[in-house]
Amino acid sequence: MQEKYDHTATEKTAHQYWERTAAFKAVEDASKPKYYCLSMFPYPSGKLHMGHVRNYTIGDVLTRFHKMRGYNVMQPMGWDAFGLPAENAAIANKVPPAQWTDENIAYMKLQLKSLGFAIDWSRELATCKPDYYKWNQWLFLRMLEKGIAYKKTQTVNWDPVDQTVLANEQVIDGRGWRTGAVVEKREIPGYYLAITQYADELLNDLDTLDQWPERVRLMQANWIGKSTGVRFAFPHQIKDDAGALIDDGKLWVFTTRADTIMGVTFCAVAAEHPLATHAAQNNPELAAFIEKCKHGSVMEADMATMEKEGLPTGLFVTHPLTGEQIEVWVGNYVLMSYGDGAVMAVPAHDERDFGFAKKYNLPIKPVVMPGGLSLKTDATPVQPGEDASAIRPLEHLWAHSWNVGFGMHGELINSGKYNGLNYEQAIDAIAADLAAKGLGEKKVQWRLRDWGVSRQRYWGCPIPIIHCDDCGSVPVPDDQLPVVLPTDCVPDGSGNPLHKRPDFLNVACPCCGKPARRETDTMDTFVDSSWYYARFATPGNDQAMVDERVNYWLPVDQYIGGIEHAILHLLYSRFWTKVMGDLGLVSYREPFKRLLTQGMVLNHLFSRRSDKTGIEWFAPEEVVLQKDEAGRVTGATALRDGNPVDYGGFGTMSKSKRNGVDPQSMMEQYGADTARFFMMFAAPPEQTLEWSDAGIEGSYRFLKRIWAFGHVFATTIQPQLPGQRKLGNAKLPENLASLRREIHLLLKQANYDLGKQQFNTVASSTMKMLNALEKAPRLIDQNGGIAAEVIEEGLGILLRVLSPLTPHITHTLWAELGYAKSADESILDAAWPEPLDAALVQDEIELVLQILGKTRGSVKVPAGADNAAIEALAVVSEIAQKFMEGKPAKKVIVVPGRLVNIVV
RNA sequence: GCCCGGGUGGUGAAAUUGGUAGACACAAGGGACUUAAAAUCCCUCGGCGCAAGCUGUACGGGUUCAAGUCCCGUCCCGGGCACCA
């Protein structure tokens, strides 16, 4: 074998072998447990970034590990290929998005191949291809039939110059990003998917996802936002100009605290509420305020700090239980989009209402005595630590905003017939009374909204609808699917280019046959990514969305991706799965059994602030770091002018901050194995990873040492191997037994860590194995062939444990050093190593010796010794005698295999 | 504001879930080889101390034979959510 490590040659050899043997082709096989390992598919933006490399390396390590463990593994890859960046690139380069996308896919595929990922490329898919998106359209039509998809008007950002709809991120300070024109809000029709029909199941099934990170489940639960309460109405006689009762004479509100209804002193409605609109007609001040509220809501950042403001409408509604007249206010803190756009206000028990009431001098009426407080003779509560003789009226307590009531449950007071009831009793009684009057009932309110999927965009999956003047919006018949998107359009930024394509637009109505128009809206790209993992299981089927194979491979056993998809993508995919399940297409209810959210890749940030140009960012290779004598970074100077730049610590790699590292140049210089190893070694997978050039060098050094040891093995150890092997359970001389034990202990640790998906310590274990083996060759002089056998076994273990991380170098060494049993066998076919009990046993074990809980040293005891024997040995040991200072042992704690603690 | 994570050497981190804190690596310092440099190899490396030893996991308490790990309180850092009624 070659003496020096040549990563280019090594990687080429391995790639050719995998290609030639179709090593990663996955075929259904009922005789083996299956393992479907999936990394979130990339958007073909042009080239891979380090986040991709990290993501796919994690997936590949798991894939290869399971393959060697005997699982039937499948790791596919595809392209999330529709989306806005392709349109933007088209505008900039005057190239059709399809062409740009295809070119990017071709390049990125090469990059993925050069990283050596064990991907079954025969299952590759791109969401922009008709054979994929046909099934988006097909399922959309099924949803339409079941009432899960429906049409309603939606508000969009409209650029009046470009005549186009803008995504939220394309609106900058209220203006279009390209034209600078003031963006208008427009109401246009669009299609929605009723994800809220599945809200309950989506929430409840989170409990079954016990192999998901807790925080992701929490984020989803918050997003779904279930709250149970009572929806009820305040009757009124307020009429509009035509003389009709506004909202049928009922102001509906939702509350989770129906027990405090008797404490309502006013109501607040959103600026867009019909009552507000009505009241503003003859009230310029109110009209101005409402206008301000509507505009204010655009600026997200101000929302958080915004002061609670309001104005009275002068309108009154009737309290449904007391009959009192309740004034209606417009409040800037009431959202039209949540519930009914109106709230009851109970200042005594809600912090926000309280602040509002204090500001505008509205009455505060306490109706709940918080639990845990006792009452004084005048029925006021005693504060913890307060002198019980102090007499204060109830109102005084709240007027001083002593927070005894906000959000707390307790017994009702000041509430007439409900006095004395607790939280649950009060809600039941009040809900019953409201129901009897036809003015309310218990209700569950969700934060989750239906999913608007219409996008007024060209580069997406066409929505399969035809608009006919006579028949209305008609679904495209199944036999006319797919509705194919023309791929030769070049968007220029003004409007949807499909509008200029008569060949696409003009079509006969499927109902009546008259000329009609095709829908030009396309689907949200989240639709594309909501089921691609299922299609991977059934490649090549042009007759059905999925087939029986889907129930073999799915659910995905391990899904890996960024935390940024914790909510939308994962929630939509779960929803889509449930819909597919209800249509009888799949037999599982959750798509992803186990989820790993990998951390981001960070790098140093360098910048310089100048008055003229603002912030200028420096790439790490453009600066020189300054360090103090301890090696701590104290500052940096620019290479180009020698002047200082600001060091901003670590931040996520980004184009704009110029701190990204290009995987391509990395791989050319050091190779894929080094990149992969560093990624795995530098941090546990879920944590952020700090890029380090020195760390890369270190990983490279390790691989060079592995290779060098392989060379030593081939030249000096292998020739010593006896023809007849006798290692097995053989009794070895202590120096060999100890080396062998060390390797097997490290293997045990590595297997344990792999189970935990803690790959950084797996990498550590392989380094420790090499450290041990490098010292071993001299053992041959004393022990001959048997030592060579121990080393051979150790290196074989090391290569296999390392192989999921650095598959190329281990592939080559495995073959070159004679580990492969035949020419068509590679390390991938080797069984994963397991530690041998025979290698782990030892005659004597060393226990930690503590006196009074303080570690003082260690004591050697025979391996089989029982607690009493260990105790006896420990007490008479030299160290124990020294530290016990002649005092008798009061108690001795023996933790088998670990330590002895003597208490005196 | 609420909800999650975190806080361990100069740095990234480890500690088999209550049992020798700092494994493994990076950086730094010293040495060997070399005409020299690079590469490689060896040694040192939490703090104090010549040493025995003492001390040390953000801070203050507690439980325990034993606490980085568990409990209570405080202070920071990161992330998510939010006028959600």
PDB file of N, CA and C (backbone and C1' of nucleotides) in Angstrom, chain A residues 255-256 306 308 332-333 335 338 343 352 447 630 682 701 758 760 767-768 771 848 850 893 898-899 901, chain B residues 4 10 12-16 19-21 23-26 28 40-41 53-55 65 80 82-85:
ATOM      1  N   THR A 255     -63.793  33.484  26.446  1.00  0.00           N
ATOM      2  CA  THR A 255     -62.996  33.649  27.656  1.00  0.00           C
ATOM      3  C   THR A 255     -62.607  32.297  28.225  1.00  0.00           C
ATOM      4  N   THR A 256     -61.400  32.241  28.782  1.00  0.00           N
ATOM      5  CA  THR A 256     -61.004  31.036  29.503  1.00  0.00           C
ATOM      6  C   THR A 256     -61.357  31.180  30.983  1.00  0.00           C
ATOM      7  N   MET A 306     -45.659  48.215  22.548  1.00  0.00           N
ATOM      8  CA  MET A 306     -46.768  49.161  22.412  1.00  0.00           C
ATOM      9  C   MET A 306     -47.577  49.318  23.698  1.00  0.00           C
ATOM     10  N   LYS A 308     -50.819  49.930  25.912  1.00  0.00           N
ATOM     11  CA  LYS A 308     -52.232  49.596  25.724  1.00  0.00           C
ATOM     12  C   LYS A 308     -53.039  50.878  25.665  1.00  0.00           C
ATOM     13  N   ASN A 332     -56.355  48.710  21.343  1.00  0.00           N
ATOM     14  CA  ASN A 332     -55.322  48.330  20.369  1.00  0.00           C
ATOM     15  C   ASN A 332     -54.703  46.972  20.705  1.00  0.00           C
ATOM     16  N   TYR A 333     -55.077  46.404  21.836  1.00  0.00           N
ATOM     17  CA  TYR A 333     -54.518  45.104  22.200  1.00  0.00           C
ATOM     18  C   TYR A 333     -55.456  43.955  21.846  1.00  0.00           C
ATOM     19  N   LEU A 335     -57.134  41.562  19.101  1.00  0.00           N
ATOM     20  CA  LEU A 335     -56.826  41.106  17.747  1.00  0.00           C
ATOM     21  C   LEU A 335     -58.080  40.614  17.043  1.00  0.00           C
ATOM     22  N   TYR A 338     -58.091  36.705  16.240  1.00  0.00           N
ATOM     23  CA  TYR A 338     -58.205  35.651  17.239  1.00  0.00           C
ATOM     24  C   TYR A 338     -59.596  35.688  17.853  1.00  0.00           C
ATOM     25  N   VAL A 343     -63.219  41.150  23.435  1.00  0.00           N
ATOM     26  CA  VAL A 343     -62.984  40.500  24.729  1.00  0.00           C
ATOM     27  C   VAL A 343     -63.845  41.145  25.805  1.00  0.00           C
ATOM     28  N   ARG A 352     -53.734  42.679  31.890  1.00  0.00           N
ATOM     29  CA  ARG A 352     -53.857  43.603  30.779  1.00  0.00           C
ATOM     30  C   ARG A 352     -55.080  44.500  30.938  1.00  0.00           C
ATOM     31  N   ARG A 447     -55.467  28.415  18.357  1.00  0.00           N
ATOM     32  CA  ARG A 447     -54.613  29.439  17.776  1.00  0.00           C
ATOM     33  C   ARG A 447     -54.318  29.093  16.311  1.00  0.00           C
ATOM     34  N   ALA A 630      -2.274  33.575  26.817  1.00  0.00           N
ATOM     35  CA  ALA A 630      -3.030  32.361  27.121  1.00  0.00           C
ATOM     36  C   ALA A 630      -3.677  31.788  25.871  1.00  0.00           C
ATOM     37  N   ALA A 682     -16.423  17.887  16.561  1.00  0.00           N
ATOM     38  CA  ALA A 682     -16.318  19.206  17.190  1.00  0.00           C
ATOM     39  C   ALA A 682     -17.447  19.513  18.179  1.00  0.00           C
ATOM     40  N   ARG A 701      -4.862  15.509  10.603  1.00  0.00           N
ATOM     41  CA  ARG A 701      -3.707  14.869  11.232  1.00  0.00           C
ATOM     42  C   ARG A 701      -4.085  13.467  11.717  1.00  0.00           C
ATOM     43  N   GLN A 758     -24.572  10.385  20.188  1.00  0.00           N
ATOM     44  CA  GLN A 758     -23.574  11.369  20.607  1.00  0.00           C
ATOM     45  C   GLN A 758     -22.280  11.051  19.879  1.00  0.00           C
ATOM     46  N   ASN A 760     -19.730  12.898  18.842  1.00  0.00           N
ATOM     47  CA  ASN A 760     -18.441  13.505  19.181  1.00  0.00           C
ATOM     48  C   ASN A 760     -17.619  12.588  20.070  1.00  0.00           C
ATOM     49  N   MET A 767     -10.172   7.917  18.428  1.00  0.00           N
ATOM     50  CA  MET A 767      -8.855   8.519  18.633  1.00  0.00           C
ATOM     51  C   MET A 767      -8.108   7.815  19.759  1.00  0.00           C
ATOM     52  N   LYS A 768      -8.858   7.472  20.807  1.00  0.00           N
ATOM     53  CA  LYS A 768      -8.234   6.764  21.925  1.00  0.00           C
ATOM     54  C   LYS A 768      -7.751   5.383  21.477  1.00  0.00           C
ATOM     55  N   ASN A 771      -4.545   5.874  19.722  1.00  0.00           N
ATOM     56  CA  ASN A 771      -3.488   6.168  20.695  1.00  0.00           C
ATOM     57  C   ASN A 771      -2.966   4.885  21.330  1.00  0.00           C
ATOM     58  N   VAL A 848     -11.946   3.002  43.463  1.00  0.00           N
ATOM     59  CA  VAL A 848     -11.650   4.302  44.050  1.00  0.00           C
ATOM     60  C   VAL A 848     -11.826   4.191  45.548  1.00  0.00           C
ATOM     61  N   GLN A 850     -12.350   6.140  48.980  1.00  0.00           N
ATOM     62  CA  GLN A 850     -12.685   7.411  49.611  1.00  0.00           C
ATOM     63  C   GLN A 850     -12.708   7.226  51.128  1.00  0.00           C
ATOM     64  N   ILE A 893     -19.117   1.949  52.622  1.00  0.00           N
ATOM     65  CA  ILE A 893     -20.021   1.825  51.471  1.00  0.00           C
ATOM     66  C   ILE A 893     -19.230   1.279  50.295  1.00  0.00           C
ATOM     67  N   ARG A 898     -16.849   0.055  41.410  1.00  0.00           N
ATOM     68  CA  ARG A 898     -16.562   1.486  41.332  1.00  0.00           C
ATOM     69  C   ARG A 898     -15.706   1.993  42.487  1.00  0.00           C
ATOM     70  N   LEU A 899     -16.297   1.982  43.694  1.00  0.00           N
ATOM     71  CA  LEU A 899     -15.545   2.609  44.771  1.00  0.00           C
ATOM     72  C   LEU A 899     -15.877   2.045  46.143  1.00  0.00           C
ATOM     73  N   ASN A 901     -16.109   3.635  50.096  1.00  0.00           N
ATOM     74  CA  ASN A 901     -16.069   4.855  50.898  1.00  0.00           C
ATOM     75  C   ASN A 901     -16.115   4.468  52.369  1.00  0.00           C
TER      76      ASN A 901
ATOM     77  P     C B   4     -41.018  25.269  31.262  1.00  0.00           P
ATOM     78  O5'   C B   4     -40.507  24.485  29.981  1.00  0.00           O
ATOM     79  C5'   C B   4     -39.168  24.123  29.890  1.00  0.00           C
ATOM     80  C4'   C B   4     -38.714  24.105  28.452  1.00  0.00           C
ATOM     81  C3'   C B   4     -37.223  23.882  28.320  1.00  0.00           C
ATOM     82  O3'   C B   4     -36.928  22.500  28.352  1.00  0.00           O
ATOM     83  C1'   C B   4     -37.817  25.775  27.057  1.00  0.00           C
ATOM     84  P     G B  10      -8.849  29.502  32.597  1.00  0.00           P
ATOM     85  O5'   G B  10      -8.466  29.681  31.059  1.00  0.00           O
ATOM     86  C5'   G B  10      -8.097  30.951  30.589  1.00  0.00           C
ATOM     87  C4'   G B  10      -8.012  30.942  29.082  1.00  0.00           C
ATOM     88  C3'   G B  10      -9.009  30.071  28.337  1.00  0.00           C
ATOM     89  O3'   G B  10     -10.291  30.650  28.266  1.00  0.00           O
ATOM     90  C1'   G B  10      -6.876  29.797  27.388  1.00  0.00           C
ATOM     91  P     G B  12     -15.391  27.533  24.511  1.00  0.00           P
ATOM     92  O5'   G B  12     -15.386  26.241  23.586  1.00  0.00           O
ATOM     93  C5'   G B  12     -15.647  26.386  22.193  1.00  0.00           C
ATOM     94  C4'   G B  12     -15.618  25.044  21.516  1.00  0.00           C
ATOM     95  C3'   G B  12     -16.481  23.971  22.151  1.00  0.00           C
ATOM     96  O3'   G B  12     -17.842  24.129  21.817  1.00  0.00           O
ATOM     97  C1'   G B  12     -14.368  23.059  21.613  1.00  0.00           C
ATOM     98  P     A B  13     -18.972  23.647  22.787  1.00  0.00           P
ATOM     99  O5'   A B  13     -18.746  22.075  22.744  1.00  0.00           O
ATOM    100  C5'   A B  13     -18.919  21.263  23.904  1.00  0.00           C
ATOM    101  C4'   A B  13     -17.945  20.127  23.827  1.00  0.00           C
ATOM    102  C3'   A B  13     -18.156  19.030  24.862  1.00  0.00           C
ATOM    103  O3'   A B  13     -19.063  18.073  24.373  1.00  0.00           O
ATOM    104  C1'   A B  13     -15.904  19.751  24.909  1.00  0.00           C
ATOM    105  P     A B  14     -20.060  17.372  25.339  1.00  0.00           P
ATOM    106  O5'   A B  14     -19.117  16.428  26.218  1.00  0.00           O
ATOM    107  C5'   A B  14     -18.473  15.333  25.574  1.00  0.00           C
ATOM    108  C4'   A B  14     -17.651  14.543  26.535  1.00  0.00           C
ATOM    109  C3'   A B  14     -18.346  13.992  27.766  1.00  0.00           C
ATOM    110  O3'   A B  14     -19.136  12.878  27.450  1.00  0.00           O
ATOM    111  C1'   A B  14     -16.199  14.791  28.337  1.00  0.00           C
ATOM    112  P     A B  15     -20.473  12.608  28.252  1.00  0.00           P
ATOM    113  O5'   A B  15     -19.947  12.301  29.728  1.00  0.00           O
ATOM    114  C5'   A B  15     -19.214  11.106  29.980  1.00  0.00           C
ATOM    115  C4'   A B  15     -18.716  11.111  31.391  1.00  0.00           C
ATOM    116  C3'   A B  15     -19.786  11.310  32.462  1.00  0.00           C
ATOM    117  O3'   A B  15     -20.441  10.093  32.763  1.00  0.00           O
ATOM    118  C1'   A B  15     -17.953  12.722  32.906  1.00  0.00           C
ATOM    119  P     U B  16     -21.958  10.161  33.212  1.00  0.00           P
ATOM    120  O5'   U B  16     -22.463   8.664  33.039  1.00  0.00           O
ATOM    121  C5'   U B  16     -23.304   8.330  31.949  1.00  0.00           C
ATOM    122  C4'   U B  16     -23.176   6.865  31.617  1.00  0.00           C
ATOM    123  C3'   U B  16     -23.385   5.927  32.806  1.00  0.00           C
ATOM    124  O3'   U B  16     -24.761   5.667  32.989  1.00  0.00           O
ATOM    125  C1'   U B  16     -21.456   5.285  31.591  1.00  0.00           C
ATOM    126  P     G B  19     -22.746   9.175  39.075  1.00  0.00           P
ATOM    127  O5'   G B  19     -21.326   8.883  39.730  1.00  0.00           O
ATOM    128  C5'   G B  19     -20.562   9.969  40.236  1.00  0.00           C
ATOM    129  C4'   G B  19     -19.434   9.442  41.083  1.00  0.00           C
ATOM    130  C3'   G B  19     -18.658   8.311  40.438  1.00  0.00           C
ATOM    131  O3'   G B  19     -17.293   8.452  40.813  1.00  0.00           O
ATOM    132  C1'   G B  19     -19.510   7.597  42.518  1.00  0.00           C
ATOM    133  P     U B  20     -16.279   9.185  39.804  1.00  0.00           P
ATOM    134  O5'   U B  20     -14.924   9.076  40.615  1.00  0.00           O
ATOM    135  C5'   U B  20     -14.798   9.700  41.882  1.00  0.00           C
ATOM    136  C4'   U B  20     -13.430  10.297  42.014  1.00  0.00           C
ATOM    137  C3'   U B  20     -13.078  11.342  40.940  1.00  0.00           C
ATOM    138  O3'   U B  20     -12.222  12.308  41.529  1.00  0.00           O
ATOM    139  C1'   U B  20     -11.530   9.601  40.860  1.00  0.00           C
ATOM    140  P     A B  21     -12.867  13.615  42.074  1.00  0.00           P
ATOM    141  O5'   A B  21     -13.360  14.307  40.741  1.00  0.00           O
ATOM    142  C5'   A B  21     -12.397  14.704  39.780  1.00  0.00           C
ATOM    143  C4'   A B  21     -13.074  14.813  38.456  1.00  0.00           C
ATOM    144  C3'   A B  21     -12.174  15.323  37.353  1.00  0.00           C
ATOM    145  O3'   A B  21     -11.523  14.226  36.740  1.00  0.00           O
ATOM    146  C1'   A B  21     -14.178  16.586  37.405  1.00  0.00           C
ATOM    147  P     A B  23      -8.436  15.869  30.418  1.00  0.00           P
ATOM    148  O5'   A B  23      -8.373  14.416  29.750  1.00  0.00           O
ATOM    149  C5'   A B  23      -8.406  13.249  30.548  1.00  0.00           C
ATOM    150  C4'   A B  23      -9.272  12.205  29.896  1.00  0.00           C
ATOM    151  C3'   A B  23      -9.075  12.031  28.389  1.00  0.00           C
ATOM    152  O3'   A B  23      -7.953  11.214  28.103  1.00  0.00           O
ATOM    153  C1'   A B  23     -11.385  12.128  28.885  1.00  0.00           C
ATOM    154  P     C B  24      -6.827  11.686  27.095  1.00  0.00           P
ATOM    155  O5'   C B  24      -7.641  11.990  25.752  1.00  0.00           O
ATOM    156  C5'   C B  24      -8.153  10.937  24.948  1.00  0.00           C
ATOM    157  C4'   C B  24      -8.966  11.514  23.814  1.00  0.00           C
ATOM    158  C3'   C B  24      -8.272  12.620  23.025  1.00  0.00           C
ATOM    159  O3'   C B  24      -7.397  12.084  22.054  1.00  0.00           O
ATOM    160  C1'   C B  24     -10.453  13.323  23.574  1.00  0.00           C
ATOM    161  P     A B  25      -6.055  12.848  21.712  1.00  0.00           P
ATOM    162  O5'   A B  25      -6.600  14.269  21.248  1.00  0.00           O
ATOM    163  C5'   A B  25      -6.719  14.573  19.883  1.00  0.00           C
ATOM    164  C4'   A B  25      -7.592  15.769  19.649  1.00  0.00           C
ATOM    165  C3'   A B  25      -6.886  17.111  19.552  1.00  0.00           C
ATOM    166  O3'   A B  25      -6.250  17.268  18.301  1.00  0.00           O
ATOM    167  C1'   A B  25      -8.866  17.345  20.819  1.00  0.00           C
ATOM    168  P     C B  26      -4.895  18.042  18.214  1.00  0.00           P
ATOM    169  O5'   C B  26      -5.375  19.556  18.335  1.00  0.00           O
ATOM    170  C5'   C B  26      -6.253  20.097  17.353  1.00  0.00           C
ATOM    171  C4'   C B  26      -6.737  21.454  17.772  1.00  0.00           C
ATOM    172  C3'   C B  26      -5.654  22.449  18.158  1.00  0.00           C
ATOM    173  O3'   C B  26      -5.023  23.013  17.027  1.00  0.00           O
ATOM    174  C1'   C B  26      -7.397  22.544  19.730  1.00  0.00           C
ATOM    175  P     A B  28      -0.488  27.984  18.932  1.00  0.00           P
ATOM    176  O5'   A B  28      -0.076  28.193  20.461  1.00  0.00           O
ATOM    177  C5'   A B  28      -0.341  29.431  21.107  1.00  0.00           C
ATOM    178  C4'   A B  28      -0.005  29.340  22.580  1.00  0.00           C
ATOM    179  C3'   A B  28       1.440  28.924  22.889  1.00  0.00           C
ATOM    180  O3'   A B  28       2.337  30.003  22.764  1.00  0.00           O
ATOM    181  C1'   A B  28      -0.040  27.686  24.235  1.00  0.00           C
ATOM    182  P     U B  40       2.384  16.927  11.594  1.00  0.00           P
ATOM    183  O5'   U B  40       3.410  15.824  12.123  1.00  0.00           O
ATOM    184  C5'   U B  40       3.469  14.546  11.516  1.00  0.00           C
ATOM    185  C4'   U B  40       4.662  13.779  12.046  1.00  0.00           C
ATOM    186  C3'   U B  40       4.694  13.595  13.552  1.00  0.00           C
ATOM    187  O3'   U B  40       3.865  12.531  13.983  1.00  0.00           O
ATOM    188  C1'   U B  40       6.825  14.303  12.809  1.00  0.00           C
ATOM    189  P     C B  41       3.087  12.658  15.378  1.00  0.00           P
ATOM    190  O5'   C B  41       4.242  12.313  16.419  1.00  0.00           O
ATOM    191  C5'   C B  41       4.868  11.040  16.394  1.00  0.00           C
ATOM    192  C4'   C B  41       6.100  11.061  17.267  1.00  0.00           C
ATOM    193  C3'   C B  41       5.877  11.518  18.693  1.00  0.00           C
ATOM    194  O3'   C B  41       5.359  10.488  19.516  1.00  0.00           O
ATOM    195  C1'   C B  41       7.771  12.615  17.816  1.00  0.00           C
ATOM    196  P     G B  53      -0.868  13.718  49.709  1.00  0.00           P
ATOM    197  O5'   G B  53      -1.539  15.123  50.008  1.00  0.00           O
ATOM    198  C5'   G B  53      -2.301  15.340  51.188  1.00  0.00           C
ATOM    199  C4'   G B  53      -2.322  16.814  51.518  1.00  0.00           C
ATOM    200  C3'   G B  53      -3.561  17.576  51.072  1.00  0.00           C
ATOM    201  O3'   G B  53      -4.631  17.420  51.984  1.00  0.00           O
ATOM    202  C1'   G B  53      -1.628  18.805  50.477  1.00  0.00           C
ATOM    203  P     C B  54      -6.140  17.460  51.484  1.00  0.00           P
ATOM    204  O5'   C B  54      -6.353  19.019  51.219  1.00  0.00           O
ATOM    205  C5'   C B  54      -6.340  19.939  52.304  1.00  0.00           C
ATOM    206  C4'   C B  54      -6.304  21.360  51.794  1.00  0.00           C
ATOM    207  C3'   C B  54      -7.474  21.746  50.889  1.00  0.00           C
ATOM    208  O3'   C B  54      -8.648  22.058  51.629  1.00  0.00           O
ATOM    209  C1'   C B  54      -5.469  22.492  49.913  1.00  0.00           C
ATOM    210  P     U B  55     -10.061  21.631  51.008  1.00  0.00           P
ATOM    211  O5'   U B  55     -10.159  22.590  49.742  1.00  0.00           O
ATOM    212  C5'   U B  55     -10.270  24.012  49.916  1.00  0.00           C
ATOM    213  C4'   U B  55     -10.111  24.708  48.587  1.00  0.00           C
ATOM    214  C3'   U B  55     -11.134  24.337  47.520  1.00  0.00           C
ATOM    215  O3'   U B  55     -12.369  25.016  47.698  1.00  0.00           O
ATOM    216  C1'   U B  55      -8.973  24.324  46.567  1.00  0.00           C
ATOM    217  P     C B  65     -25.960   9.941  54.988  1.00  0.00           P
ATOM    218  O5'   C B  65     -24.450   9.970  54.491  1.00  0.00           O
ATOM    219  C5'   C B  65     -23.388  10.005  55.453  1.00  0.00           C
ATOM    220  C4'   C B  65     -22.076   9.749  54.755  1.00  0.00           C
ATOM    221  C3'   C B  65     -21.835  10.560  53.501  1.00  0.00           C
ATOM    222  O3'   C B  65     -21.336  11.843  53.811  1.00  0.00           O
ATOM    223  C1'   C B  65     -21.340   8.294  53.070  1.00  0.00           C
ATOM    224  P     G B  80     -35.221  32.032  17.889  1.00  0.00           P
ATOM    225  O5'   G B  80     -36.551  31.397  18.488  1.00  0.00           O
ATOM    226  C5'   G B  80     -36.995  30.123  18.036  1.00  0.00           C
ATOM    227  C4'   G B  80     -38.152  29.657  18.874  1.00  0.00           C
ATOM    228  C3'   G B  80     -39.358  30.576  18.896  1.00  0.00           C
ATOM    229  O3'   G B  80     -40.172  30.430  17.752  1.00  0.00           O
ATOM    230  C1'   G B  80     -38.858  29.907  21.096  1.00  0.00           C
ATOM    231  P     A B  82     -45.945  34.056  17.988  1.00  0.00           P
ATOM    232  O5'   A B  82     -46.510  34.964  19.156  1.00  0.00           O
ATOM    233  C5'   A B  82     -47.683  34.564  19.846  1.00  0.00           C
ATOM    234  C4'   A B  82     -47.865  35.404  21.070  1.00  0.00           C
ATOM    235  C3'   A B  82     -47.934  36.906  20.838  1.00  0.00           C
ATOM    236  O3'   A B  82     -49.156  37.300  20.295  1.00  0.00           O
ATOM    237  C1'   A B  82     -46.602  36.467  22.724  1.00  0.00           C
ATOM    238  P     C B  83     -49.146  38.678  19.511  1.00  0.00           P
ATOM    239  O5'   C B  83     -49.480  39.705  20.665  1.00  0.00           O
ATOM    240  C5'   C B  83     -50.783  39.777  21.162  1.00  0.00           C
ATOM    241  C4'   C B  83     -50.742  40.056  22.647  1.00  0.00           C
ATOM    242  C3'   C B  83     -52.121  40.019  23.285  1.00  0.00           C
ATOM    243  O3'   C B  83     -51.998  39.669  24.654  1.00  0.00           O
ATOM    244  C1'   C B  83     -51.222  42.158  23.492  1.00  0.00           C
ATOM    245  P     C B  84     -51.716  38.162  25.145  1.00  0.00           P
ATOM    246  O5'   C B  84     -52.825  37.342  24.327  1.00  0.00           O
ATOM    247  C5'   C B  84     -54.165  37.209  24.828  1.00  0.00           C
ATOM    248  C4'   C B  84     -54.637  35.798  24.544  1.00  0.00           C
ATOM    249  C3'   C B  84     -53.584  34.743  24.921  1.00  0.00           C
ATOM    250  O3'   C B  84     -53.965  33.871  25.972  1.00  0.00           O
ATOM    251  C1'   C B  84     -54.166  34.588  22.590  1.00  0.00           C
ATOM    252  P     A B  85     -55.152  33.040  26.229  1.00  0.00           P
ATOM    253  O5'   A B  85     -56.142  34.089  26.912  1.00  0.00           O
ATOM    254  C5'   A B  85     -57.512  33.818  26.924  1.00  0.00           C
ATOM    255  C4'   A B  85     -58.236  35.111  27.139  1.00  0.00           C
ATOM    256  C3'   A B  85     -59.722  35.080  26.820  1.00  0.00           C
ATOM    257  O3'   A B  85     -60.458  34.519  27.889  1.00  0.00           O
ATOM    258  C1'   A B  85     -58.754  36.995  25.874  1.00  0.00           C
TER     259        A B  85
END
